[in-house]
Amino acid sequence: MFIRIGYDMCFQTAPGVPMNLMLYTHPSRQADLLQRDVVYVEAQDGQSIPVKTFFDVYGNKVGRIVAPGGQVRIWSSNTVRDSGLPDQIPQTAAEQHQASPADLPAEVLQYLMCSRYCELEFLQDRAWNLFGHLAPGWARAKAVVDWVHQHMTFGYQYARHTRTAVEAMSEARGVCRDFQHLCVALHRCLNLPARYVTGYLGDIGVPYNPAPMDFSAWHEVYLGGRWWSMDGRHHQPRIGRILMATGRDAADVALTTQFGSGWLTRFNVVTEEARPDSLAHDLHAA
């Protein structure tokens, strides 16, 4: 399967505003891209703005620019090879095994800790009361996701960028990031490493959603020595998750960060299965 991905957004900024852009496809999916992964940035006069890149502490690729002031357009377009299969689910006992914190790789331990949007100290008792009777492993992890999906109501009108996992628990509503923050926090309370993920997720293999396309959030849990995708909002294995960035929570994977005055004026995202007749150019460019 081939999936077309991309975005086109504009910001209005004051002169000389530095910005970080976490808009690249994750390094783990670079080999699947049919074209070079480029973030294009243009000033309002059409001149290209240079983009410097670096890799953050979580292994995400990040761009850096200095906006000259006025309108800045940021865009990219690409096509990704994908298996076309839904999210993998652990099958064997080894894959479903939840390791003790004492046996986890050192780099995984950070995903058991509190973070900006996941305040574990206020959720520990509730997590163990709800799920402590279940055996550690995939069944308990899935029970958390099942519970969050049933507990919370999704709605774009409920979006609030400051909402934490504790507030998501008490308010029982939010957008995809809030579902994932609550899942992540409850998993960590149960000593299951969990990290927040952002990326593309189109309506592939599911009924069409007429709402404007957006980037999506999901999360991953660490079982049997690897990470597995889970999703508190979309309560079924999905096709076509294209990873962009991972971190402890949404604070680590902000798509754009500006260090000065500016605001978003346009935002369009594309993620859809590519038609066979549209692939010729992309395959030629690969």
XYZ file of C-alpha atoms in Angstrom:
286
model
C 0.000 0.000 0.000
C 1.061 3.591 -0.629
C -0.134 6.488 1.524
C 0.102 10.118 0.530
C 1.080 12.430 3.394
C 1.716 16.136 3.728
C 0.740 19.461 5.234
C 0.482 23.118 4.310
C 0.380 25.698 7.090
C 0.986 29.404 7.480
C 2.024 31.523 10.435
C 2.042 35.292 10.882
C 5.031 36.255 12.997
C 6.963 39.199 14.287
C 10.426 39.751 12.720
C 13.227 37.442 13.813
C 11.179 34.790 15.634
C 13.049 31.473 16.058
C 10.895 28.370 15.517
C 11.372 24.622 15.997
C 9.557 22.358 13.530
C 8.907 18.731 14.510
C 7.316 17.999 11.138
C 9.574 15.333 9.686
C 8.635 11.688 9.322
C 10.293 9.694 12.107
C 13.745 8.286 11.249
C 12.353 4.757 11.630
C 10.096 5.361 8.596
C 12.589 7.217 6.394
C 13.320 4.153 4.249
C 9.608 3.916 3.397
C 9.420 7.386 1.834
C 9.359 7.607 -1.952
C 10.863 11.096 -1.929
C 13.396 12.929 0.199
C 11.896 14.154 3.471
C 12.024 17.951 3.116
C 10.278 20.662 5.106
C 9.847 23.658 2.805
C 9.643 27.112 4.392
C 8.856 30.262 2.424
C 8.634 33.926 3.403
C 5.722 36.031 2.180
C 7.813 37.256 -0.761
C 8.311 33.657 -1.892
C 11.953 33.444 -0.818
C 13.063 30.153 0.732
C 14.003 30.223 4.405
C 16.889 27.884 5.332
C 16.082 25.012 7.697
C 18.726 23.556 9.991
C 18.068 20.146 11.534
C 19.038 18.205 14.636
C 17.908 15.102 16.531
C 16.442 15.577 19.993
C 17.006 13.355 23.048
C 14.175 11.029 21.938
C 15.584 10.496 18.445
C 13.094 12.763 16.667
C 14.263 14.889 13.735
C 13.633 18.608 14.304
C 13.988 21.622 12.008
C 15.056 25.109 13.115
C 14.277 28.369 11.349
C 14.234 32.094 12.061
C 11.041 33.628 10.702
C 11.790 36.973 9.016
C 8.415 38.442 9.946
C 5.052 38.530 8.210
C 3.573 35.391 6.694
C 5.611 32.192 6.737
C 4.439 29.141 4.789
C 5.585 25.671 5.922
C 4.717 22.692 3.751
C 5.725 19.219 2.642
C 4.364 16.409 0.463
C 5.434 12.791 0.164
C 4.297 9.206 -0.340
C 4.977 6.340 2.074
C 5.160 2.616 1.487
C 3.115 0.847 4.150
C 2.285 -2.776 4.873
C -1.429 -2.040 4.714
C -1.868 -4.193 7.821
C -3.614 -3.076 11.007
C -1.706 -2.443 14.249
C 0.142 -5.513 15.477
C -1.094 -7.196 18.649
C 1.106 -9.381 20.887
C 0.386 -13.051 20.272
C 2.861 -15.062 22.347
C 3.401 -15.057 26.081
C 6.877 -13.593 25.547
C 5.480 -10.676 23.555
C 2.837 -9.990 26.197
C 5.287 -10.108 29.095
C 5.579 -6.993 31.269
C 9.080 -6.745 32.689
C 9.780 -5.597 36.214
C 11.193 -2.050 36.379
C 14.413 -3.644 37.661
C 14.787 -5.521 34.367
C 13.937 -2.734 31.928
C 16.586 -1.196 29.657
C 17.881 2.034 31.175
C 16.582 4.128 28.267
C 13.028 2.886 28.885
C 12.880 3.884 32.568
C 12.015 7.510 31.754
C 8.653 6.284 30.444
C 7.661 5.205 33.953
C 8.080 8.718 35.375
C 5.826 11.725 35.851
C 5.864 14.271 33.035
C 4.248 17.625 32.208
C 0.807 16.212 31.311
C 0.968 12.888 33.178
C 0.893 13.464 36.954
C 1.184 9.938 38.309
C 1.130 10.818 41.998
C -2.546 11.803 41.792
C -3.611 8.710 39.848
C -1.729 5.857 41.542
C -4.498 4.764 43.892
C -7.193 5.021 41.222
C -5.123 3.009 38.750
C -4.492 0.159 41.158
C -8.111 0.137 42.354
C -9.323 -0.134 38.762
C -6.755 -2.517 37.296
C -4.650 -3.990 40.105
C -6.640 -7.239 40.118
C -5.531 -7.986 36.536
C -2.298 -9.796 35.728
C 0.492 -7.574 34.361
C 0.910 -7.619 30.603
C -1.134 -7.044 27.481
C -4.517 -7.885 29.038
C -4.055 -5.234 31.728
C -2.729 -2.693 29.188
C -5.769 -3.271 26.969
C -8.108 -2.989 29.946
C -6.721 0.497 30.595
C -7.332 1.549 26.991
C -10.826 0.019 27.015
C -11.688 1.910 30.185
C -10.372 5.265 28.944
C -12.253 4.898 25.655
C -15.512 4.255 27.520
C -14.883 6.875 30.203
C -14.125 9.839 27.927
C -16.127 11.692 25.284
C -14.317 13.004 22.209
C -15.024 16.444 20.747
C -12.955 19.167 19.060
C -14.989 21.683 21.051
C -13.373 20.232 24.187
C -9.812 21.004 23.073
C -7.651 22.743 25.684
C -3.884 22.651 25.386
C -3.316 22.789 29.159
C -5.477 19.764 30.067
C -3.538 17.122 32.011
C -4.256 13.432 32.574
C -5.791 14.161 35.981
C -8.081 16.775 34.431
C -8.978 14.387 31.603
C -9.941 11.812 34.221
C -12.172 14.235 36.136
C -13.685 16.036 33.119
C -14.127 12.819 31.088
C -13.827 14.631 27.759
C -11.205 15.940 25.379
C -9.420 15.396 22.067
C -7.049 12.606 21.027
C -4.093 13.928 23.048
C -6.190 13.868 26.234
C -7.224 10.250 25.675
C -3.577 9.298 25.203
C -2.313 11.275 28.200
C -4.760 9.475 30.477
C -3.811 6.080 29.017
C -0.099 6.849 29.354
C -0.461 8.014 32.957
C -2.506 4.983 34.037
C -0.090 2.587 32.329
C 2.865 4.191 34.096
C 1.064 4.014 37.441
C 0.897 0.250 36.864
C 4.667 0.079 36.154
C 4.118 -0.345 32.412
C 6.369 1.951 30.326
C 4.307 4.121 27.999
C 5.207 6.928 25.625
C 3.214 9.506 23.663
C 3.235 9.425 19.859
C 2.243 11.858 17.143
C 1.917 11.210 13.426
C -0.405 10.721 10.466
C -3.500 8.509 10.682
C -5.919 8.604 7.760
C -9.368 7.073 7.376
C -8.070 3.875 5.788
C -10.163 0.762 6.364
C -12.720 2.676 8.424
C -15.813 4.730 7.519
C -15.032 8.118 6.001
C -14.917 10.998 8.474
C -16.007 14.334 6.931
C -14.099 16.379 9.553
C -10.972 18.174 8.262
C -7.870 15.977 8.397
C -5.448 16.596 11.246
C -2.336 15.040 12.698
C -3.149 12.338 15.244
C -1.926 11.206 18.653
C -1.666 7.671 19.976
C 0.638 5.968 22.460
C 2.915 2.968 22.757
C 3.512 0.501 25.581
C 6.679 -1.518 26.166
C 6.076 -5.266 26.421
C 8.258 -8.230 25.549
C 11.219 -6.017 24.692
C 9.488 -3.796 22.104
C 6.946 -0.998 21.683
C 3.309 -1.673 20.686
C 0.836 0.923 19.385
C -2.342 1.529 21.385
C -5.023 4.180 21.016
C -7.492 5.357 23.631
C -9.564 7.300 21.142
C -9.668 5.021 18.077
C -10.653 1.838 19.822
C -9.590 -0.654 17.163
C -6.413 -1.676 15.313
C -5.880 0.873 12.543
C -4.158 0.851 9.164
C -1.613 3.439 8.098
C -0.107 4.960 11.215
C 2.865 7.024 9.986
C 5.088 7.900 12.923
C 6.511 11.407 13.238
C 7.720 11.761 16.837
C 7.701 10.119 20.269
C 8.195 11.539 23.750
C 7.015 11.436 27.335
C 3.899 13.441 26.481
C 2.661 16.153 24.121
C 5.122 18.706 25.521
C 7.987 16.713 23.975
C 6.493 16.411 20.485
C 4.977 19.819 19.744
C 4.715 20.132 15.956
C 5.860 23.747 16.050
C 7.393 25.821 18.827
C 7.958 29.551 18.431
C 10.096 31.723 20.640
C 8.275 34.999 20.100
C 5.058 36.508 18.786
C 3.163 34.605 16.099
C -0.092 32.831 15.294
C -1.360 30.140 12.974
C -3.381 31.386 9.983
C -3.735 28.253 7.833
C -3.555 24.539 8.588
C -4.161 21.690 6.156
C -3.093 18.049 6.522
C -3.284 15.214 3.980
C -3.049 11.511 4.784
C -4.855 9.146 2.435
C -4.319 6.000 0.425
C -2.641 6.958 -2.853
C -4.421 6.098 -6.078
C -2.400 3.823 -8.393
C -2.593 6.338 -11.245
C -1.026 9.021 -9.037
C 2.066 7.039 -8.118
C 4.032 7.248 -11.367
C 5.696 10.571 -10.527
C 6.502 9.543 -6.959
C 8.030 6.225 -7.998
C 10.113 7.971 -10.663
C 11.389 10.438 -8.050
C 12.296 7.742 -5.538
